Short mmCIF file of C-alpha atoms in Angstrom, two decimals:
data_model
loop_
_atom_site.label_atom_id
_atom_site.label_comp_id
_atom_site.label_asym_id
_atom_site.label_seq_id
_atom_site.Cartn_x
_atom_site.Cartn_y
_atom_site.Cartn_z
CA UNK A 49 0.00 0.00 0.00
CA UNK A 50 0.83 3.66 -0.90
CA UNK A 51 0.48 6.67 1.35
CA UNK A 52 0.43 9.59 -1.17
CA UNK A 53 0.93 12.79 -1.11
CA UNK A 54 1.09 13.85 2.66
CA UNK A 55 3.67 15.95 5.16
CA UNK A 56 5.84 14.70 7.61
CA UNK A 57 6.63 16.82 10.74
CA UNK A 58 10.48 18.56 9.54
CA UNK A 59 9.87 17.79 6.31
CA UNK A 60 7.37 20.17 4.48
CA UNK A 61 8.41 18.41 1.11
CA UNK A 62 5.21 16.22 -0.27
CA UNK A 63 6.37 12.52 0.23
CA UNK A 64 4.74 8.82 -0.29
CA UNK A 65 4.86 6.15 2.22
CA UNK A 66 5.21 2.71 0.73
CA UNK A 67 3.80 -0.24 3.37
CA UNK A 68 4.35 -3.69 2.88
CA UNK A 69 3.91 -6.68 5.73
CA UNK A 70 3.23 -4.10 8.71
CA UNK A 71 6.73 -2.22 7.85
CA UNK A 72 7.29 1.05 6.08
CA UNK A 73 9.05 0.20 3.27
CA UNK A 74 10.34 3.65 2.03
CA UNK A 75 9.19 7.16 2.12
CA UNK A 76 10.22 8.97 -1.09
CA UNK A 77 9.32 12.63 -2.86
CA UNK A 78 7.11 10.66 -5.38
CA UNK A 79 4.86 7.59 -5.16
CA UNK A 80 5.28 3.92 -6.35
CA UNK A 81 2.87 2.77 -8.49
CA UNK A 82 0.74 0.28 -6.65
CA UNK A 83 -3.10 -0.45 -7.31
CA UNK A 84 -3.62 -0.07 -3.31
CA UNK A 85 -2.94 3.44 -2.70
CA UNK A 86 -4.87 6.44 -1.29
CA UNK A 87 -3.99 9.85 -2.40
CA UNK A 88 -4.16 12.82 0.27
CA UNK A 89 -4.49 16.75 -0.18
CA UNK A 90 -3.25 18.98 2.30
CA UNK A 91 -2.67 16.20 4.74
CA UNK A 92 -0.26 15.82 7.54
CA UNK A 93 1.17 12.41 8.12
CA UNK A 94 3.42 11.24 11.61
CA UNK A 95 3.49 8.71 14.11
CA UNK A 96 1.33 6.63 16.03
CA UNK A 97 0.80 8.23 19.33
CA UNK A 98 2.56 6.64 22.32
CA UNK A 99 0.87 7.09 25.59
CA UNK A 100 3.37 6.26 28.08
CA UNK A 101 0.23 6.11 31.00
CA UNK A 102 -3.36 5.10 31.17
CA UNK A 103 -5.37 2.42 33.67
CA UNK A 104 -7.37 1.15 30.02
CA UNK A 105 -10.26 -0.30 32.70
CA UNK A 106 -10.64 3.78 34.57
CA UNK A 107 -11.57 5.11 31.03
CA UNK A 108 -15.57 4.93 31.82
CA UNK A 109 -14.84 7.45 35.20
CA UNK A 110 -16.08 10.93 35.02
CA UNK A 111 -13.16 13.23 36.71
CA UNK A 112 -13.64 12.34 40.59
CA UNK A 113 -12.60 15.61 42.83
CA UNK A 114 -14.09 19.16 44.34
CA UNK A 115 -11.20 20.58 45.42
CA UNK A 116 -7.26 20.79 45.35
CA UNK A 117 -4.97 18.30 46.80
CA UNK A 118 -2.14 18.04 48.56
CA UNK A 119 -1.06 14.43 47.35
CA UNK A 120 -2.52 11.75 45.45
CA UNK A 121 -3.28 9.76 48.96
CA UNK A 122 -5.38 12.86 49.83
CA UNK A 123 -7.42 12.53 46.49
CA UNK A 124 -8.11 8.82 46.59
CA UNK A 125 -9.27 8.61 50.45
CA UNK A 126 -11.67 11.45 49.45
CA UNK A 127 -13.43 10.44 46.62
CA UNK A 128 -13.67 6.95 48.07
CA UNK A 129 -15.52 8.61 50.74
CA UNK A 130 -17.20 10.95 48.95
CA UNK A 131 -18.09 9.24 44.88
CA UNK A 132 -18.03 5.95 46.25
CA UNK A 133 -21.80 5.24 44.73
CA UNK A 134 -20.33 6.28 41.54
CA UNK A 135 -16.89 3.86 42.07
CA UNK A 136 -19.16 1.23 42.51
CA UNK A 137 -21.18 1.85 39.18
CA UNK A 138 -17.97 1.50 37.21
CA UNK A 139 -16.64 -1.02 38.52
CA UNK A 140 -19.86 -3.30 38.53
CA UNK A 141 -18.82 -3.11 34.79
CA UNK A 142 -16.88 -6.44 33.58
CA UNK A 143 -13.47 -5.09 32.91
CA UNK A 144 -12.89 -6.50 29.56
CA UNK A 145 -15.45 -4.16 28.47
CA UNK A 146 -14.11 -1.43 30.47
CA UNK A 147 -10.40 -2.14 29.20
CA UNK A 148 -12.02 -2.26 25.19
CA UNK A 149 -13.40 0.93 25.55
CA UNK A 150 -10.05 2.09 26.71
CA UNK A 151 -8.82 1.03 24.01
CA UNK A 152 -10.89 2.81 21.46
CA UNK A 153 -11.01 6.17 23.57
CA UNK A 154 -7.12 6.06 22.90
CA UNK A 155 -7.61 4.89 18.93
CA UNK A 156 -10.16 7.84 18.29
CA UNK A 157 -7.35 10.05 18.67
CA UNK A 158 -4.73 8.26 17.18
CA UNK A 159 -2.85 6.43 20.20
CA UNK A 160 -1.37 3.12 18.72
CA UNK A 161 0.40 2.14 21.60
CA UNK A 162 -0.57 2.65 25.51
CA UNK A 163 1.35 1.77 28.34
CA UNK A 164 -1.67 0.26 30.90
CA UNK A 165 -0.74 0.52 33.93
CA UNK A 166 -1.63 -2.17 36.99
CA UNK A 167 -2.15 -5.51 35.76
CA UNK A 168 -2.28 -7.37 32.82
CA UNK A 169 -5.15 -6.58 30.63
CA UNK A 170 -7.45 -9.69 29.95
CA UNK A 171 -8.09 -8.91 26.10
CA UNK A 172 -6.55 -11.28 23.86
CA UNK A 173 -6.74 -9.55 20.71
CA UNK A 174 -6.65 -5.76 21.03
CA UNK A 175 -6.25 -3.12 17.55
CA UNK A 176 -2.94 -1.02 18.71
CA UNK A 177 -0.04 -1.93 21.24
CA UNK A 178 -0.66 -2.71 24.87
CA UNK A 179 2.45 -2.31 26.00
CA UNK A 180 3.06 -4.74 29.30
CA UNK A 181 7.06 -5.38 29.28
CA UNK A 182 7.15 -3.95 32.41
CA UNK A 183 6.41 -4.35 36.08
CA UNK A 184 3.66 -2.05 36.94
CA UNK A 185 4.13 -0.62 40.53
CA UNK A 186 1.26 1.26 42.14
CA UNK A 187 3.41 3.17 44.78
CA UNK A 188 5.01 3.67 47.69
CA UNK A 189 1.85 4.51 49.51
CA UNK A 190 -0.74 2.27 48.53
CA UNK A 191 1.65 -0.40 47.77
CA UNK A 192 2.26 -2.25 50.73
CA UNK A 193 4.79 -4.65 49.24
CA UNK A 194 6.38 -2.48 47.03
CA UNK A 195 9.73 -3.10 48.51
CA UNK A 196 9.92 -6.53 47.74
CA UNK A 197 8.11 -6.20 44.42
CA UNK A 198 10.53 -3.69 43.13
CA UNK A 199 13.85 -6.15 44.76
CA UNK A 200 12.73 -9.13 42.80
CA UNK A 201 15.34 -10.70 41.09
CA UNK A 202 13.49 -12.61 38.61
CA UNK A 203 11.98 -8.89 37.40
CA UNK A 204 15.55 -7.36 37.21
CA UNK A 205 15.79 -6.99 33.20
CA UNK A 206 12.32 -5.27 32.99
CA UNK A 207 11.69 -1.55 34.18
CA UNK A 208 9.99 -0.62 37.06
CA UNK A 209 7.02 1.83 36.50
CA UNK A 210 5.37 3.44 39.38
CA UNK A 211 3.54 6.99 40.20
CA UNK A 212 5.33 8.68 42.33
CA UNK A 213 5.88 12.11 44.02
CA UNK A 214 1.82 12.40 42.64
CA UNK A 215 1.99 15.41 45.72
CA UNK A 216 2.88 19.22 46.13
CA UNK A 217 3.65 18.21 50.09
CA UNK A 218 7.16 17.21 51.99
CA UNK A 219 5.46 13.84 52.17
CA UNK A 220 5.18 13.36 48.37
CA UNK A 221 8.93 14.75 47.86
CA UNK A 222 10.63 12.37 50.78
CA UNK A 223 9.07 8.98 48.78
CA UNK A 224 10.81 9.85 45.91
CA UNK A 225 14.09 9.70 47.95
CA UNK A 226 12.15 6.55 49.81
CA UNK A 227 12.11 4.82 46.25
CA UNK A 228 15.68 5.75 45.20
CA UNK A 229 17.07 4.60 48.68
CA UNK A 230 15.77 1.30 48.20
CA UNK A 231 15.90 0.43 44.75
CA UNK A 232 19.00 -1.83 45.65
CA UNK A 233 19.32 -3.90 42.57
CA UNK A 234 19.31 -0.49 40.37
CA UNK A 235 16.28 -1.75 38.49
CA UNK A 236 15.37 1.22 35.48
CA UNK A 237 12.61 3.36 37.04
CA UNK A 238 10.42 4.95 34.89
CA UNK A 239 8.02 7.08 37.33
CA UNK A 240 4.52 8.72 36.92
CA UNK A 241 3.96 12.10 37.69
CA UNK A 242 6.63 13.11 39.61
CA UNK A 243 4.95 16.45 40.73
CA UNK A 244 7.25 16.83 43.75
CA UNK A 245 10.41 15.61 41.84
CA UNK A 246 13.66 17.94 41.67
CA UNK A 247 16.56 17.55 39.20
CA UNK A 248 18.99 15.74 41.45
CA UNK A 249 16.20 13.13 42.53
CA UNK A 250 15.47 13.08 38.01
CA UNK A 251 18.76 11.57 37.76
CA UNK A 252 17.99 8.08 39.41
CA UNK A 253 14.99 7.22 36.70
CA UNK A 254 15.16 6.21 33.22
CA UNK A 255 12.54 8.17 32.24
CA UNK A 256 9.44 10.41 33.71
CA UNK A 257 6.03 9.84 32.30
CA UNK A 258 4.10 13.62 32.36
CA UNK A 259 0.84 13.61 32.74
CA UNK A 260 0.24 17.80 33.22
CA UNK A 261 -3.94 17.46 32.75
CA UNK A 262 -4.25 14.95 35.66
CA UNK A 263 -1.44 16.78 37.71
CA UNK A 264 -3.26 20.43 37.43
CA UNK A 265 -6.71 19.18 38.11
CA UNK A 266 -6.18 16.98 41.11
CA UNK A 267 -2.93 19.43 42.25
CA UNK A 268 -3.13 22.73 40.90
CA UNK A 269 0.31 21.95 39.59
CA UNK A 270 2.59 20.39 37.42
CA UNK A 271 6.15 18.63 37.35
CA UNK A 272 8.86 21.34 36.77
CA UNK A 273 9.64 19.42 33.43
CA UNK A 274 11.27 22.42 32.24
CA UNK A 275 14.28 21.59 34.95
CA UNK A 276 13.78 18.16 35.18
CA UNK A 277 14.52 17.69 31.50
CA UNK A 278 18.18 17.58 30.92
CA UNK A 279 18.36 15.22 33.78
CA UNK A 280 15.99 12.20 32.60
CA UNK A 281 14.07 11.49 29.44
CA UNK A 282 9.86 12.96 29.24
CA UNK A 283 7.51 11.09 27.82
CA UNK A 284 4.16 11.85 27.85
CA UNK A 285 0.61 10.38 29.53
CA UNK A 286 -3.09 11.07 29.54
CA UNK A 287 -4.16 8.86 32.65
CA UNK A 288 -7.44 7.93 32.91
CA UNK A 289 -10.36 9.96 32.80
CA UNK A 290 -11.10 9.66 36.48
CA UNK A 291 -8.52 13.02 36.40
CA UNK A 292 -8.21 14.15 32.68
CA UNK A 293 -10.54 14.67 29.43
CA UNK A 294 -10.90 11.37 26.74
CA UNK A 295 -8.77 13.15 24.32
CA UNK A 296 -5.01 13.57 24.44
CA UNK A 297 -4.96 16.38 21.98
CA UNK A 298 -6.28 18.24 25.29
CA UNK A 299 -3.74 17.22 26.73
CA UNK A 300 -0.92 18.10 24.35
CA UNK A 301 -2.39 21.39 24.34
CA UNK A 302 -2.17 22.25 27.64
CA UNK A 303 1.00 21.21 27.90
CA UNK A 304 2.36 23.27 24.59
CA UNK A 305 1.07 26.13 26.54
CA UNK A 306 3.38 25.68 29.94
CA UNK A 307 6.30 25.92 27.65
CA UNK A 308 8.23 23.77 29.49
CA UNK A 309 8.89 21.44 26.52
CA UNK A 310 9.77 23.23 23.08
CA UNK A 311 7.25 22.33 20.46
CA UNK A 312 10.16 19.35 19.49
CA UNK A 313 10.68 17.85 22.59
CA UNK A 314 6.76 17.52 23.32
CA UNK A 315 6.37 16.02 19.43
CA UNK A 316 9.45 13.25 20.74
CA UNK A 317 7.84 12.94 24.07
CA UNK A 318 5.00 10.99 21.97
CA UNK A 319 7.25 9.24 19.24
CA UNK A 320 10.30 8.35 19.30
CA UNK A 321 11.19 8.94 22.66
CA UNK A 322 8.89 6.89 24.35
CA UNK A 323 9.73 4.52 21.74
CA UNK A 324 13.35 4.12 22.63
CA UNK A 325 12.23 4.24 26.26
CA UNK A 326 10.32 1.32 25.31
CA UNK A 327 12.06 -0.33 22.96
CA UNK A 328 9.74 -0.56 20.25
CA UNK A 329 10.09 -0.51 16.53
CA UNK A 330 7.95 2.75 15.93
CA UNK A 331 8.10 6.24 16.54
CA UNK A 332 9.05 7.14 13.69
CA UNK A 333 8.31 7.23 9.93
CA UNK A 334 11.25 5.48 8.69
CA UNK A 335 11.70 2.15 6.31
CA UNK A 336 12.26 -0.42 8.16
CA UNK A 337 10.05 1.09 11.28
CA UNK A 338 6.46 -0.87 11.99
CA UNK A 339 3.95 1.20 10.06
CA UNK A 340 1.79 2.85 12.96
CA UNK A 341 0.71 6.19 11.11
CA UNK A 342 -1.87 8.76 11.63
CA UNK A 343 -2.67 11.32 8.63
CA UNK A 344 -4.86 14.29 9.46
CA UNK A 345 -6.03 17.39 7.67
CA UNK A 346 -3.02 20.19 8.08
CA UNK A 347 -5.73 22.84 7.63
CA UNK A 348 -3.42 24.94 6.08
CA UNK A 349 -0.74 24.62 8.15
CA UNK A 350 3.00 22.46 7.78
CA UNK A 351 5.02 20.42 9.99
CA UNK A 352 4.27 20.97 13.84
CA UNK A 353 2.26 24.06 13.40
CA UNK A 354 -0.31 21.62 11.98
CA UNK A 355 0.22 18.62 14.33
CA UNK A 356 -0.39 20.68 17.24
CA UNK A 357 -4.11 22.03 15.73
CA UNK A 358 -5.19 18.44 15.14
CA UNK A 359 -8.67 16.98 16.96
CA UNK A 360 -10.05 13.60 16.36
CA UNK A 361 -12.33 15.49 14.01
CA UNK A 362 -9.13 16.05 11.56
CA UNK A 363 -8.12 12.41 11.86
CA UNK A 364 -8.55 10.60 8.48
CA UNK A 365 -6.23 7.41 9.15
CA UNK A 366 -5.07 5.50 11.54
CA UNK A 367 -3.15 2.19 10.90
CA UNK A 368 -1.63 0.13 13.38
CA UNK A 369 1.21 -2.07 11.97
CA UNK A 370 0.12 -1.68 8.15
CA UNK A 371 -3.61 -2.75 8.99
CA UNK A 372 -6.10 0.66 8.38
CA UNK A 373 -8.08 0.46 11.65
CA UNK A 374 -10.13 4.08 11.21
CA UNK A 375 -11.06 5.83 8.45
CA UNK A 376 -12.62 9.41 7.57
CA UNK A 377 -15.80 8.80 5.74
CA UNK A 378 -13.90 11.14 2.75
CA UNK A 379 -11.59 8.01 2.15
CA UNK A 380 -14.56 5.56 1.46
CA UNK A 381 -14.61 5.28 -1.93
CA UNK A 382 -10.69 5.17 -2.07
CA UNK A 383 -10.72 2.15 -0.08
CA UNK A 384 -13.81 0.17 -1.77
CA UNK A 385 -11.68 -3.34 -2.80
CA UNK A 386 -8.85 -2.67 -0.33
CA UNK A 387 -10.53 -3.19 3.14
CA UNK A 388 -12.57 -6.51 3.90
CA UNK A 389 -12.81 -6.03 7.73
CA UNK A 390 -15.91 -5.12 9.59
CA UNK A 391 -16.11 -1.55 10.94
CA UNK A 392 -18.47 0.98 12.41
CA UNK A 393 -19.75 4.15 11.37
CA UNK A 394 -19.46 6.61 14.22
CA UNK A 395 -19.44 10.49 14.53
CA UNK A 396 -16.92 12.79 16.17
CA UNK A 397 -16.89 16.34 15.87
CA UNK A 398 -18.87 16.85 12.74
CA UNK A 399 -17.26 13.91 10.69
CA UNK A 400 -17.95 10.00 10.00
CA UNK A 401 -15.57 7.73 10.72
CA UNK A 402 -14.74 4.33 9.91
CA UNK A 403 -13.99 2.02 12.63
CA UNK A 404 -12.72 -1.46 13.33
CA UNK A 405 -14.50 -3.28 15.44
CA UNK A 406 -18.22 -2.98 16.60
CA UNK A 407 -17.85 0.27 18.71
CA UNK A 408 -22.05 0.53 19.15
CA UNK A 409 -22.47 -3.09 20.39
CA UNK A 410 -19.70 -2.39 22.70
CA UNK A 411 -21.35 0.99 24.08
CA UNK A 412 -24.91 -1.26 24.18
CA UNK A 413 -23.10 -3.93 26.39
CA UNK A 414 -21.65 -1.51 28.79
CA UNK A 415 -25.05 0.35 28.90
CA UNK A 416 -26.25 -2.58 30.34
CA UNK A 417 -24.52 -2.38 33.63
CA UNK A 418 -24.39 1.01 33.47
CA UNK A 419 -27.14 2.91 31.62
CA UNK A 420 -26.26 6.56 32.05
CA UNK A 421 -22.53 6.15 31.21
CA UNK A 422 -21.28 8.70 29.06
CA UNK A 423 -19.20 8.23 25.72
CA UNK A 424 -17.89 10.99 23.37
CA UNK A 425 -19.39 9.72 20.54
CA UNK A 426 -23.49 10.15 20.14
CA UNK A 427 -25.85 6.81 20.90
CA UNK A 428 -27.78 5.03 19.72
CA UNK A 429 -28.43 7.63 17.15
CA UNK A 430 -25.85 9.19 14.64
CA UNK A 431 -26.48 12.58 12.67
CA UNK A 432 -27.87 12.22 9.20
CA UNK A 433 -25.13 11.72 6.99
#
């Protein structure tokens, strides 16, 4: 398959991606004739999204909290106190339909990997990347055998991920040290949050995982990424939506606008870097590289200026290892003879899309357990087209 005509981020030239077996095979100024191609105008084309944090079976949560915390302990006594009718709801729902929808809310916007935190998720087959080469930590607080979890030997190749320093208090600060102290076997710690983190304590982790939407609504504040950034590598994470909106484009935005990360580092902080971080063949559009791409409308704009205007109303691909697994409804005809899959016909923004899977029987399902859960996308009734 053929990729015409779109623009990659730092390269405004025009280029075509050639796909073959779930690789990129070469991106070149012109295309390769090939009778499975779609042709793009004034499109934008870049990597699947890598979101180095979400809890896949939190995603059917509204945002639980009244007020400003001092620490992530704080938040989740209180609203087990205070939304525990509503904790219940959720949770009465099976979680492999909880963890599906998870998926999707991450696919809509053109996630093709997520890093799902706690344990394993139960589905067998997802559409993107669930990444789970990791030991998933809770933390130091609500962990109570975190100690021994993080010293196992038999985990020792495989990085430790936990939240910590989730906190604007002394408290949330001295864990980080807590963690460092006894990470005896130097396992690679990638942490969560890191709110109350300074540079010196930075140095100790492979990586930090920033999640600025959930940090400023449960903490009125953020990591100071902008000093913690020459000392470990950022990636970038939505959580759940128990403490951030469905769509990571939100989030991006908000986070362009601290300026702590230069419109570069941000773009790496949800490509390649978590990518390396990760050690997975994507991130980045290059032969040889798995083919997770998303093309959306540039609107007008070229290289970042356009990526960082994008909704999921502006996405019109997104394929996940050369398999096409949404679609903008302006793509249909393109596509008659080249897809054979089964998808659904939803509605974001003011657009159809095309998606795999059957996204209404899944919202039907849920809405059994819990009838007035709420989904971005309208039910059981779509616009006229």
């Amino acid at each position: 398959m053929v990729l015409n005509k779109v623009m990659i981020p730092g390269n405004d030239a025009v280029v075509s991606i050639s796909i073959s077996e779930g690789k990129i095979k070469q991106v070149s100024p012109s295309h390769t004739d090939d009778h499975e191609q779609l042709t793009f105008v004034n499109a934008i084309a870049f990597p699947g999204l890598i979101n180095s944090h979400d809890h896949l079976d939190f995603n059917l949560f509204p945002q639980l909290g009244n007020k400003t915390y001092e620490s992530y302990t704080e938040w989740g006594k209180h609203i087990h106190r205070v939304y525990a009718g509503e904790i219940a709801s959720v949770l009465k729902i099976p979680i492999a339909l909880r963890e599906r929808w998870g998926v999707y809310k991450n696919l809509l916007c053109g996630v093709t990997t997520v890093v799902n935190h706690g344990e394993k998720a139960t589905i067998n087959d997802p559409l993107i990347t669930i990444f789970d080469n990791c030991q998933s930590i809770h933390s130091v607080r609500f962990e109570k055998n975190w100690k021994k979890r993080l010293n196992n030997p038999l985990k020792i190749n495989k990085p430790a991920v936990i939240h910590i320093g989730e906190g604007t208090n002394d408290i949330a600060h001295t864990e980080i040290d807590e963690l460092i102290k006894w990470n005896i076997l130097k396992r690679k710690l990638i942490g969560i949050h890191g709110v109350a983190m300074d540079p010196q304590q930075a140095k100790h982790f492979e990586a930090l995982v920033w999640c600025p939407e959930s940090n400023y609504f449960l903490l009125n504040k953020t990591a100071a990424i902008d000093e913690l950034k020459s000392k470990t590598t950022i990636l970038f994470g939505t959580d759940s939506t128990l403490t951030g909106h469905w769509d990571i484009w939100h989030h991006i935005r908000l986070a362009r606008k601290t300026q702590m990360l230069n419109d570069d580092e941000l773009y790496s902080s949800l490509t390649s870097s978590p990518a390396q971080t990760w050690e997975l063949n994507s991130g980045s559009i290059t032969s040889g590289f798995d083919a997770d791409i998303v093309i959306a409308k540039a609107k007008g704009k070229v290289g970042l200026q356009a990526f960082y205007n994008i909704t999921p109303n502006d996405i019109l691909l997104v394929m996940h290892k050369g398999v096409i697994l949404l679609f903008d409804e302006s793509l249909y005809h393109q596509l008659t003879g080249i897809i054979t899959q089964n998808y659904s016909k939803v509605f974001t923004g003011n657009h159809f899309k095309y998606v795999m899977g059957d996204i209404p029987g899944l919202i039907a399902e849920i809405k059994g357990y819990k009838p007035d859960a709420g989904f971005p996308i309208p039910y059981p009734a779509l616009p006229a087209a």
